[in-house]
PDB file of C-alpha atoms in Angstrom:
ATOM      1  CA  GLY A 219     -89.426 -19.184 -16.948  1.00  0.00           C
ATOM      2  CA  GLN A 220     -89.038 -16.758 -19.660  1.00  0.00           C
ATOM      3  CA  ASN A 221     -89.467 -12.894 -19.208  1.00  0.00           C
ATOM      4  CA  GLY A 222     -89.776 -14.488 -15.071  1.00  0.00           C
ATOM      5  CA  VAL A 223     -92.858 -15.713 -15.755  1.00  0.00           C
ATOM      6  CA  LEU A 224     -92.634 -18.682 -13.147  1.00  0.00           C
ATOM      7  CA  PRO A 225     -94.675 -21.874 -14.616  1.00  0.00           C
ATOM      8  CA  GLY A 226     -97.779 -22.861 -12.064  1.00  0.00           C
ATOM      9  CA  GLY A 227    -100.481 -20.253 -10.208  1.00  0.00           C
ATOM     10  CA  ASN A 228     -98.803 -18.731  -7.953  1.00  0.00           C
ATOM     11  CA  ALA A 229     -95.464 -20.424  -8.103  1.00  0.00           C
ATOM     12  CA  LEU A 230     -93.548 -16.774  -8.561  1.00  0.00           C
ATOM     13  CA  GLN A 231     -95.851 -15.275  -5.547  1.00  0.00           C
ATOM     14  CA  ALA A 232     -94.378 -18.442  -3.377  1.00  0.00           C
ATOM     15  CA  SER A 233     -90.380 -17.770  -4.571  1.00  0.00           C
ATOM     16  CA  GLU A 234     -90.726 -13.834  -4.269  1.00  0.00           C
ATOM     17  CA  THR A 235     -91.955 -14.427  -0.718  1.00  0.00           C
ATOM     18  CA  LEU A 236     -89.388 -16.788  -0.200  1.00  0.00           C
ATOM     19  CA  THR A 237     -86.372 -15.807  -1.613  1.00  0.00           C
ATOM     20  CA  GLY A 238     -87.414 -12.578  -2.200  1.00  0.00           C
ATOM     21  CA  THR A 239     -85.773 -11.483  -5.891  1.00  0.00           C
ATOM     22  CA  LEU A 240     -84.088 -14.931  -7.458  1.00  0.00           C
ATOM     23  CA  ASN A 241     -85.723 -14.695 -10.583  1.00  0.00           C
ATOM     24  CA  ARG A 242     -83.920 -11.411 -11.617  1.00  0.00           C
ATOM     25  CA  PRO A 243     -82.284 -11.287 -15.233  1.00  0.00           C
ATOM     26  CA  VAL A 244     -78.560 -11.635 -14.880  1.00  0.00           C
ATOM     27  CA  THR A 245     -77.279  -8.079 -16.775  1.00  0.00           C
ATOM     28  CA  GLY A 246     -73.459  -8.266 -15.547  1.00  0.00           C
ATOM     29  CA  ASN A 247     -70.432 -10.820 -16.355  1.00  0.00           C
ATOM     30  CA  THR A 248     -71.326 -14.310 -16.873  1.00  0.00           C
ATOM     31  CA  TYR A 249     -67.301 -15.407 -16.423  1.00  0.00           C
ATOM     32  CA  VAL A 250     -66.701 -19.482 -17.395  1.00  0.00           C
ATOM     33  CA  MET A 251     -64.426 -21.245 -15.481  1.00  0.00           C
ATOM     34  CA  GLU A 252     -61.472 -21.633 -17.858  1.00  0.00           C
ATOM     35  CA  GLN A 253     -61.341 -17.802 -17.279  1.00  0.00           C
ATOM     36  CA  LEU A 254     -61.306 -18.185 -13.360  1.00  0.00           C
ATOM     37  CA  ALA A 255     -59.117 -21.143 -13.137  1.00  0.00           C
ATOM     38  CA  ASP A 256     -56.321 -18.252 -14.346  1.00  0.00           C
ATOM     39  CA  TYR A 257     -54.854 -16.663 -11.667  1.00  0.00           C
ATOM     40  CA  ASP A 258     -54.275 -13.608 -12.789  1.00  0.00           C
ATOM     41  CA  PHE A 259     -57.482 -12.884 -13.923  1.00  0.00           C
ATOM     42  CA  LEU A 260     -59.263 -13.957 -10.967  1.00  0.00           C
ATOM     43  CA  MET A 261     -57.073 -11.637  -8.937  1.00  0.00           C
ATOM     44  CA  LYS A 262     -57.649  -8.786 -11.881  1.00  0.00           C
ATOM     45  CA  HIS A 263     -61.331  -9.176 -11.400  1.00  0.00           C
ATOM     46  CA  PHE A 264     -62.350  -9.583  -8.618  1.00  0.00           C
ATOM     47  CA  TYR A 265     -59.524  -8.778  -6.200  1.00  0.00           C
ATOM     48  CA  SER A 266     -56.769  -6.583  -3.899  1.00  0.00           C
ATOM     49  CA  VAL A 267     -54.329  -7.476  -1.928  1.00  0.00           C
ATOM     50  CA  HIS A 268     -52.556  -5.459   0.550  1.00  0.00           C
ATOM     51  CA  THR A 269     -49.001  -5.164   0.120  1.00  0.00           C
ATOM     52  CA  SER A 270     -48.878  -6.785   3.715  1.00  0.00           C
ATOM     53  CA  THR A 271     -49.034 -10.028   2.353  1.00  0.00           C
ATOM     54  CA  THR A 272     -50.089 -12.165  -0.670  1.00  0.00           C
ATOM     55  CA  ALA A 273     -52.632 -14.795  -1.729  1.00  0.00           C
ATOM     56  CA  GLY A 274     -51.127 -17.441  -3.243  1.00  0.00           C
ATOM     57  CA  ARG A 275     -51.852 -19.984  -6.119  1.00  0.00           C
ATOM     58  CA  ASP A 276     -53.045 -22.555  -3.714  1.00  0.00           C
ATOM     59  CA  LEU A 277     -55.066 -20.336  -2.416  1.00  0.00           C
ATOM     60  CA  MET A 278     -56.853 -18.808  -4.259  1.00  0.00           C
ATOM     61  CA  ASP A 279     -58.287 -21.288  -6.860  1.00  0.00           C
ATOM     62  CA  ALA A 280     -61.876 -20.331  -7.833  1.00  0.00           C
ATOM     63  CA  LYS A 281     -63.197 -23.956  -8.873  1.00  0.00           C
ATOM     64  CA  THR A 282     -62.292 -24.644  -4.719  1.00  0.00           C
ATOM     65  CA  LEU A 283     -64.273 -21.554  -3.864  1.00  0.00           C
ATOM     66  CA  LEU A 284     -66.916 -21.832  -5.727  1.00  0.00           C
ATOM     67  CA  GLY A 285     -67.159 -25.502  -5.336  1.00  0.00           C
ATOM     68  CA  ARG A 286     -67.597 -25.423  -1.278  1.00  0.00           C
ATOM     69  CA  ASP A 287     -71.382 -25.376   0.088  1.00  0.00           C
ATOM     70  CA  MET A 288     -72.064 -22.631   2.261  1.00  0.00           C
ATOM     71  CA  SER A 289     -75.926 -22.709   1.767  1.00  0.00           C
ATOM     72  CA  MET A 290     -77.169 -22.751   5.046  1.00  0.00           C
ATOM     73  CA  LYS A 291     -80.020 -25.923   5.770  1.00  0.00           C
ATOM     74  CA  GLY A 292     -80.335 -24.728   8.938  1.00  0.00           C
ATOM     75  CA  ASP A 293     -84.494 -24.220  10.547  1.00  0.00           C
ATOM     76  CA  ASN A 294     -85.154 -19.918  11.561  1.00  0.00           C
ATOM     77  CA  SER A 295     -86.549 -20.943  14.683  1.00  0.00           C
ATOM     78  CA  LYS A 296     -83.503 -19.970  16.312  1.00  0.00           C
ATOM     79  CA  PRO A 297     -80.621 -17.332  15.646  1.00  0.00           C
ATOM     80  CA  GLN A 298     -78.856 -17.621  12.136  1.00  0.00           C
ATOM     81  CA  ILE A 299     -77.265 -14.160  11.211  1.00  0.00           C
ATOM     82  CA  LEU A 300     -75.608 -12.184  13.913  1.00  0.00           C
ATOM     83  CA  ILE A 301     -74.878  -8.990  12.910  1.00  0.00           C
ATOM     84  CA  TYR A 302     -72.637  -6.525  14.317  1.00  0.00           C
ATOM     85  CA  HIS A 303     -70.203  -3.925  14.380  1.00  0.00           C
ATOM     86  CA  THR A 304     -66.646  -3.488  15.257  1.00  0.00           C
ATOM     87  CA  HIS A 305     -66.661   0.071  14.926  1.00  0.00           C
ATOM     88  CA  SER A 306     -70.399   1.086  15.969  1.00  0.00           C
ATOM     89  CA  GLN A 307     -69.234   5.089  15.422  1.00  0.00           C
ATOM     90  CA  GLU A 308     -68.305   5.365  12.160  1.00  0.00           C
ATOM     91  CA  ALA A 309     -70.856   7.698  10.362  1.00  0.00           C
ATOM     92  CA  PHE A 310     -72.101   8.916   6.813  1.00  0.00           C
ATOM     93  CA  ALA A 311     -71.588  12.481   5.495  1.00  0.00           C
ATOM     94  CA  ASP A 312     -75.117  13.052   5.983  1.00  0.00           C
ATOM     95  CA  SER A 313     -76.108  11.993   9.112  1.00  0.00           C
ATOM     96  CA  GLY A 314     -78.166  13.184  12.525  1.00  0.00           C
ATOM     97  CA  PRO A 315     -76.755  12.359  15.748  1.00  0.00           C
ATOM     98  CA  GLY A 316     -76.523   8.768  16.421  1.00  0.00           C
ATOM     99  CA  GLN A 317     -76.949   7.737  13.202  1.00  0.00           C
ATOM    100  CA  THR A 318     -74.431   5.826  11.998  1.00  0.00           C
ATOM    101  CA  VAL A 319     -73.393   2.369  10.586  1.00  0.00           C
ATOM    102  CA  VAL A 320     -76.006   0.380  13.782  1.00  0.00           C
ATOM    103  CA  GLY A 321     -78.224   2.209  11.529  1.00  0.00           C
ATOM    104  CA  VAL A 322     -77.847   0.338   8.681  1.00  0.00           C
ATOM    105  CA  GLY A 323     -77.070  -3.207  10.583  1.00  0.00           C
ATOM    106  CA  ASP A 324     -80.764  -2.304  11.555  1.00  0.00           C
ATOM    107  CA  TYR A 325     -82.378  -2.369   8.072  1.00  0.00           C
ATOM    108  CA  LEU A 326     -80.233  -4.989   6.515  1.00  0.00           C
ATOM    109  CA  THR A 327     -81.511  -6.789  10.045  1.00  0.00           C
ATOM    110  CA  LYS A 328     -85.497  -6.023   8.507  1.00  0.00           C
ATOM    111  CA  LEU A 329     -84.415  -7.001   5.391  1.00  0.00           C
ATOM    112  CA  LEU A 330     -83.039 -10.959   5.930  1.00  0.00           C
ATOM    113  CA  GLU A 331     -85.759 -10.734   8.379  1.00  0.00           C
ATOM    114  CA  ASP A 332     -88.640 -10.565   5.771  1.00  0.00           C
ATOM    115  CA  LYS A 333     -86.754 -13.110   3.586  1.00  0.00           C
ATOM    116  CA  GLY A 334     -87.077 -15.586   6.677  1.00  0.00           C
ATOM    117  CA  TYR A 335     -83.802 -15.154   8.405  1.00  0.00           C
ATOM    118  CA  ASN A 336     -83.412 -15.873  11.956  1.00  0.00           C
ATOM    119  CA  VAL A 337     -80.784 -12.567  12.770  1.00  0.00           C
ATOM    120  CA  TYR A 338     -79.135 -11.669  16.065  1.00  0.00           C
ATOM    121  CA  HIS A 339     -78.621  -8.303  15.760  1.00  0.00           C
ATOM    122  CA  ASP A 340     -75.887  -6.740  18.243  1.00  0.00           C
ATOM    123  CA  LYS A 341     -75.727  -3.142  18.844  1.00  0.00           C
ATOM    124  CA  SER A 342     -72.730  -3.569  21.271  1.00  0.00           C
ATOM    125  CA  VAL A 343     -69.899  -0.681  21.550  1.00  0.00           C
ATOM    126  CA  TYR A 344     -67.056  -1.941  21.169  1.00  0.00           C
ATOM    127  CA  ASP A 345     -64.777   1.411  19.808  1.00  0.00           C
ATOM    128  CA  LEU A 346     -65.172   2.508  22.623  1.00  0.00           C
ATOM    129  CA  LYS A 347     -63.466   3.501  26.288  1.00  0.00           C
ATOM    130  CA  ASN A 348     -64.371   5.601  28.638  1.00  0.00           C
ATOM    131  CA  GLY A 349     -65.978   8.064  26.003  1.00  0.00           C
ATOM    132  CA  GLN A 350     -62.674   7.946  23.751  1.00  0.00           C
ATOM    133  CA  LEU A 351     -62.817   6.419  20.480  1.00  0.00           C
ATOM    134  CA  ASP A 352     -60.693   3.551  20.402  1.00  0.00           C
ATOM    135  CA  ARG A 353     -60.577   1.507  16.925  1.00  0.00           C
ATOM    136  CA  SER A 354     -57.334   0.114  17.769  1.00  0.00           C
ATOM    137  CA  LYS A 355     -58.747  -1.757  20.857  1.00  0.00           C
ATOM    138  CA  ALA A 356     -61.963  -2.905  19.144  1.00  0.00           C
ATOM    139  CA  TYR A 357     -61.523  -5.162  17.218  1.00  0.00           C
ATOM    140  CA  ASN A 358     -60.365  -7.418  20.657  1.00  0.00           C
ATOM    141  CA  TYR A 359     -63.225  -6.035  22.499  1.00  0.00           C
ATOM    142  CA  ALA A 360     -65.206  -7.413  20.247  1.00  0.00           C
ATOM    143  CA  LEU A 361     -64.311 -10.665  19.996  1.00  0.00           C
ATOM    144  CA  ASP A 362     -64.974 -11.161  24.128  1.00  0.00           C
ATOM    145  CA  GLY A 363     -68.449  -9.921  23.084  1.00  0.00           C
ATOM    146  CA  ILE A 364     -69.092 -12.159  19.687  1.00  0.00           C
ATOM    147  CA  THR A 365     -67.437 -15.327  21.641  1.00  0.00           C
ATOM    148  CA  ASN A 366     -70.109 -14.419  24.037  1.00  0.00           C
ATOM    149  CA  ILE A 367     -73.308 -14.551  21.768  1.00  0.00           C
ATOM    150  CA  LEU A 368     -71.793 -17.210  19.577  1.00  0.00           C
ATOM    151  CA  GLN A 369     -71.295 -19.212  22.820  1.00  0.00           C
ATOM    152  CA  GLN A 370     -74.763 -18.572  24.463  1.00  0.00           C
ATOM    153  CA  ASN A 371     -76.215 -19.122  20.725  1.00  0.00           C
ATOM    154  CA  PRO A 372     -74.777 -22.221  18.713  1.00  0.00           C
ATOM    155  CA  SER A 373     -77.427 -21.884  16.188  1.00  0.00           C
ATOM    156  CA  ILE A 374     -75.612 -19.031  14.934  1.00  0.00           C
ATOM    157  CA  GLU A 375     -73.798 -19.563  10.988  1.00  0.00           C
ATOM    158  CA  VAL A 376     -73.280 -16.526   9.765  1.00  0.00           C
ATOM    159  CA  VAL A 377     -71.164 -13.432  11.326  1.00  0.00           C
ATOM    160  CA  LEU A 378     -71.324 -10.123   9.219  1.00  0.00           C
ATOM    161  CA  ASP A 379     -69.600  -7.514  10.504  1.00  0.00           C
ATOM    162  CA  ILE A 380     -70.761  -4.260   9.261  1.00  0.00           C
ATOM    163  CA  HIS A 381     -68.561  -1.174   7.891  1.00  0.00           C
ATOM    164  CA  ARG A 382     -68.432   1.671   6.618  1.00  0.00           C
ATOM    165  CA  ASP A 383     -64.546   2.616   4.538  1.00  0.00           C
ATOM    166  CA  GLY A 384     -62.821   5.369   5.128  1.00  0.00           C
ATOM    167  CA  VAL A 385     -62.133   6.788   1.762  1.00  0.00           C
ATOM    168  CA  GLY A 386     -60.817  10.004   0.267  1.00  0.00           C
ATOM    169  CA  GLU A 387     -62.989  12.988   0.827  1.00  0.00           C
ATOM    170  CA  ASP A 388     -63.328  13.655  -3.196  1.00  0.00           C
ATOM    171  CA  LEU A 389     -64.556  10.143  -3.651  1.00  0.00           C
ATOM    172  CA  ARG A 390     -68.072   8.986  -3.906  1.00  0.00           C
ATOM    173  CA  LEU A 391     -69.055   4.955  -3.831  1.00  0.00           C
ATOM    174  CA  VAL A 392     -72.605   4.802  -5.668  1.00  0.00           C
ATOM    175  CA  THR A 393     -73.959   3.666  -7.869  1.00  0.00           C
ATOM    176  CA  GLN A 394     -77.670   2.968  -9.209  1.00  0.00           C
ATOM    177  CA  VAL A 395     -79.211  -0.432  -8.435  1.00  0.00           C
ATOM    178  CA  ASP A 396     -82.802  -0.689  -9.987  1.00  0.00           C
ATOM    179  CA  GLY A 397     -83.063   3.266 -10.642  1.00  0.00           C
ATOM    180  CA  LYS A 398     -81.597   3.869  -6.342  1.00  0.00           C
ATOM    181  CA  ASP A 399     -78.984   5.430  -5.294  1.00  0.00           C
ATOM    182  CA  THR A 400     -76.383   2.836  -3.713  1.00  0.00           C
ATOM    183  CA  ALA A 401     -73.610   3.278  -1.902  1.00  0.00           C
ATOM    184  CA  GLN A 402     -71.249   0.699  -3.807  1.00  0.00           C
ATOM    185  CA  ILE A 403     -69.761  -2.516  -1.219  1.00  0.00           C
ATOM    186  CA  MET A 404     -66.330  -4.571  -0.855  1.00  0.00           C
ATOM    187  CA  PHE A 405     -65.864  -7.391   1.134  1.00  0.00           C
ATOM    188  CA  PHE A 406     -62.384  -7.978   3.225  1.00  0.00           C
ATOM    189  CA  ASN A 407     -60.440 -10.938   4.057  1.00  0.00           C
ATOM    190  CA  GLY A 408     -57.986 -11.558   6.649  1.00  0.00           C
ATOM    191  CA  LEU A 409     -55.000 -14.091   5.505  1.00  0.00           C
ATOM    192  CA  SER A 410     -53.455 -14.607   8.672  1.00  0.00           C
ATOM    193  CA  TYR A 411     -50.337 -14.545   6.898  1.00  0.00           C
ATOM    194  CA  THR A 412     -47.400 -11.321   6.350  1.00  0.00           C
ATOM    195  CA  VAL A 413     -45.001 -10.651   3.803  1.00  0.00           C
ATOM    196  CA  SER A 414     -41.992 -10.180   6.257  1.00  0.00           C
ATOM    197  CA  GLY A 415     -43.340 -12.164   9.212  1.00  0.00           C
ATOM    198  CA  GLY A 416     -44.907 -15.582   7.087  1.00  0.00           C
ATOM    199  CA  PRO A 417     -47.826 -16.987   8.841  1.00  0.00           C
ATOM    200  CA  VAL A 418     -49.028 -14.853  11.815  1.00  0.00           C
ATOM    201  CA  ASP A 419     -49.063 -17.942  14.599  1.00  0.00           C
ATOM    202  CA  TYR A 420     -50.755 -15.755  17.085  1.00  0.00           C
ATOM    203  CA  LEU A 421     -54.353 -14.841  15.139  1.00  0.00           C
ATOM    204  CA  PRO A 422     -55.436 -18.313  13.260  1.00  0.00           C
ATOM    205  CA  ASN A 423     -57.525 -19.205  11.588  1.00  0.00           C
ATOM    206  CA  PRO A 424     -59.210 -22.733  10.952  1.00  0.00           C
ATOM    207  CA  TYR A 425     -61.721 -21.489   8.515  1.00  0.00           C
ATOM    208  CA  ILE A 426     -59.781 -19.053   5.927  1.00  0.00           C
ATOM    209  CA  GLN A 427     -60.592 -20.837   2.626  1.00  0.00           C
ATOM    210  CA  ASP A 428     -64.179 -20.983   4.269  1.00  0.00           C
ATOM    211  CA  ASN A 429     -64.277 -17.305   4.369  1.00  0.00           C
ATOM    212  CA  LEU A 430     -62.515 -17.127   1.142  1.00  0.00           C
ATOM    213  CA  ALA A 431     -65.148 -19.113  -0.857  1.00  0.00           C
ATOM    214  CA  PHE A 432     -67.948 -17.017   1.332  1.00  0.00           C
ATOM    215  CA  SER A 433     -66.478 -13.965  -0.522  1.00  0.00           C
ATOM    216  CA  PHE A 434     -66.243 -14.529  -3.419  1.00  0.00           C
ATOM    217  CA  GLN A 435     -69.631 -17.051  -3.623  1.00  0.00           C
ATOM    218  CA  MET A 436     -70.653 -13.265  -3.082  1.00  0.00           C
ATOM    219  CA  GLU A 437     -68.914 -11.490  -5.504  1.00  0.00           C
ATOM    220  CA  TYR A 438     -69.631 -13.775  -7.863  1.00  0.00           C
ATOM    221  CA  GLN A 439     -73.361 -13.701  -7.359  1.00  0.00           C
ATOM    222  CA  ALA A 440     -72.838  -9.640  -7.548  1.00  0.00           C
ATOM    223  CA  ALA A 441     -70.839  -9.401 -10.325  1.00  0.00           C
ATOM    224  CA  GLN A 442     -73.532 -11.307 -12.708  1.00  0.00           C
ATOM    225  CA  TYR A 443     -77.367  -9.055 -11.177  1.00  0.00           C
ATOM    226  CA  TYR A 444     -75.414  -5.968  -9.763  1.00  0.00           C
ATOM    227  CA  PRO A 445     -72.020  -5.225 -12.079  1.00  0.00           C
ATOM    228  CA  ASP A 446     -71.115  -1.634 -11.116  1.00  0.00           C
ATOM    229  CA  PHE A 447     -72.208  -2.775  -6.975  1.00  0.00           C
ATOM    230  CA  TYR A 448     -69.018  -4.087  -5.780  1.00  0.00           C
ATOM    231  CA  ARG A 449     -65.702  -2.907  -5.542  1.00  0.00           C
ATOM    232  CA  GLY A 450     -64.014  -6.022  -4.956  1.00  0.00           C
ATOM    233  CA  ILE A 451     -62.664  -8.127  -1.990  1.00  0.00           C
ATOM    234  CA  TYR A 452     -59.997  -6.937  -0.459  1.00  0.00           C
ATOM    235  CA  LEU A 453     -57.218  -9.004   1.519  1.00  0.00           C
ATOM    236  CA  SER A 454     -55.216  -7.897   3.985  1.00  0.00           C
ATOM    237  CA  GLY A 455     -52.448  -9.324   6.507  1.00  0.00           C
ATOM    238  CA  LEU A 456     -54.701 -10.483   9.746  1.00  0.00           C
ATOM    239  CA  ARG A 457     -57.768 -11.597  11.182  1.00  0.00           C
ATOM    240  CA  TYR A 458     -60.304  -9.409  12.073  1.00  0.00           C
ATOM    241  CA  ASN A 459     -62.024 -11.976  13.646  1.00  0.00           C
ATOM    242  CA  LEU A 460     -62.944 -14.281  10.963  1.00  0.00           C
ATOM    243  CA  HIS A 461     -62.147 -17.173  12.556  1.00  0.00           C
ATOM    244  CA  LEU A 462     -65.697 -17.128  14.851  1.00  0.00           C
ATOM    245  CA  CYS A 463     -67.501 -18.784  12.047  1.00  0.00           C
ATOM    246  CA  ARG A 464     -67.066 -20.425   8.435  1.00  0.00           C
ATOM    247  CA  ARG A 465     -69.698 -17.649   7.073  1.00  0.00           C
ATOM    248  CA  ALA A 466     -68.185 -14.609   8.239  1.00  0.00           C
ATOM    249  CA  VAL A 467     -66.900 -11.777   6.403  1.00  0.00           C
ATOM    250  CA  LEU A 468     -66.093  -8.009   6.725  1.00  0.00           C
ATOM    251  CA  LEU A 469     -68.113  -5.834   4.382  1.00  0.00           C
ATOM    252  CA  GLU A 470     -67.228  -2.252   3.940  1.00  0.00           C
ATOM    253  CA  ALA A 471     -70.223  -0.470   2.813  1.00  0.00           C
ATOM    254  CA  GLY A 472     -69.899   2.864   1.610  1.00  0.00           C
ATOM    255  CA  ALA A 473     -67.680   5.266   3.553  1.00  0.00           C
ATOM    256  CA  GLN A 474     -67.885   8.217   4.866  1.00  0.00           C
ATOM    257  CA  THR A 475     -68.386  10.597   1.870  1.00  0.00           C
ATOM    258  CA  ASN A 476     -71.998   8.448   0.739  1.00  0.00           C
ATOM    259  CA  THR A 477     -75.308   9.266   2.420  1.00  0.00           C
ATOM    260  CA  VAL A 478     -76.915   7.495   5.180  1.00  0.00           C
ATOM    261  CA  GLN A 479     -79.572   7.080   2.482  1.00  0.00           C
ATOM    262  CA  GLU A 480     -76.791   5.450  -0.291  1.00  0.00           C
ATOM    263  CA  VAL A 481     -75.604   3.135   2.267  1.00  0.00           C
ATOM    264  CA  LYS A 482     -79.478   1.636   3.258  1.00  0.00           C
ATOM    265  CA  ASN A 483     -80.036   1.177   0.268  1.00  0.00           C
ATOM    266  CA  ALA A 484     -76.837  -0.802  -0.691  1.00  0.00           C
ATOM    267  CA  MET A 485     -78.245  -3.390   1.552  1.00  0.00           C
ATOM    268  CA  GLU A 486     -80.740  -4.452  -0.415  1.00  0.00           C
ATOM    269  CA  PRO A 487     -78.699  -5.727  -3.304  1.00  0.00           C
ATOM    270  CA  PHE A 488     -76.634  -7.372  -0.491  1.00  0.00           C
ATOM    271  CA  ALA A 489     -79.353  -9.275   1.184  1.00  0.00           C
ATOM    272  CA  ASP A 490     -79.893 -10.448  -2.377  1.00  0.00           C
ATOM    273  CA  ILE A 491     -76.686 -12.066  -3.128  1.00  0.00           C
ATOM    274  CA  LEU A 492     -76.549 -12.891   0.780  1.00  0.00           C
ATOM    275  CA  ASN A 493     -79.478 -15.068   0.218  1.00  0.00           C
ATOM    276  CA  ARG A 494     -78.917 -16.799  -3.311  1.00  0.00           C
ATOM    277  CA  VAL A 495     -75.619 -18.051  -1.504  1.00  0.00           C
ATOM    278  CA  LEU A 496     -77.297 -19.081   1.719  1.00  0.00           C
ATOM    279  CA  THR A 497     -80.246 -21.050  -0.645  1.00  0.00           C
ATOM    280  CA  GLY A 498     -77.435 -22.186  -2.898  1.00  0.00           C
TER     281      GLY A 498
END
C-alpha cells in the first residue's frame, strides 16, 4: 500500500509480526531481466571469482537462479535453520574474551526466532585441536559434526555457516543501515571446479545450482533494500560443505577490522533478506 499503510485494521501489525519488515521501501537498484541476462553485467555487478576457478555462462544464468523456488514451506515445530561456525575462533577489532563469531550467531538465532523460525545453533568448536588453532582441517571436522546434526534433525532445510572475513588492516567494511554502523557482508559459494583440474571429483556437490540460486536471491534482495550492505558473492573452487543442503550458504559477516556491534548489527538486514527469500 501507499507509504507502508496496508488496508485493513491490523494487517500491518500482523505482517510485521509474521514477516518483520516486508513493507520496507526499495532504496537500491531494481534490475530488469534483460540486464541480468547479460552474463558480463551479472558477473560485474554481483560476483567476484577466485583465480583458481571459473564460472561459465551455463552455470551463471540469472533467470534460472531467480526462478528456482527457494521458499520454505515447513512448519516451525521442529528445527528448520541450522547456524554453525567452521571457524568459531574468528574475532573482531574490540573482541573481549570469548567474543567471537559464535556470539554473532547467537544474535542471528534470536532475530530468526523472533521471525517465527525454529533455529538450531551449533556452537561446536571445529577449528581447535588439542587447544591449537587448526583452520585447515576445520572443514573436515565441521563436516562430521554437521552431518550428524542433519541426520538427527531431518527437518532442517537451511544451513548457514557464519564467518568473518580477513582483510587488510586499513580496510573497514562498514556502512549505515537504518542509522546504525553496520558491517558489510559477502556470500561465498564453492563450485567444486578448478581451472587447472576441472571438476573436483572428490568434492561432489549435487546442490551447486541450488546453492548459487540461494545466495543470488538473497543478494538480489539486498541490492534492492540494502544497496550498500553487500560486497558481492565470492566464487571459489572447492566445496566448503555447501553440499549438505539445497539452501546452504557461507556468510562472511564483516572482518577482523569491524567491531562486535557492527557485525551484530549486520545480522538485522541479513535476517530480513533471508526471510524474504524463505517466504518467497
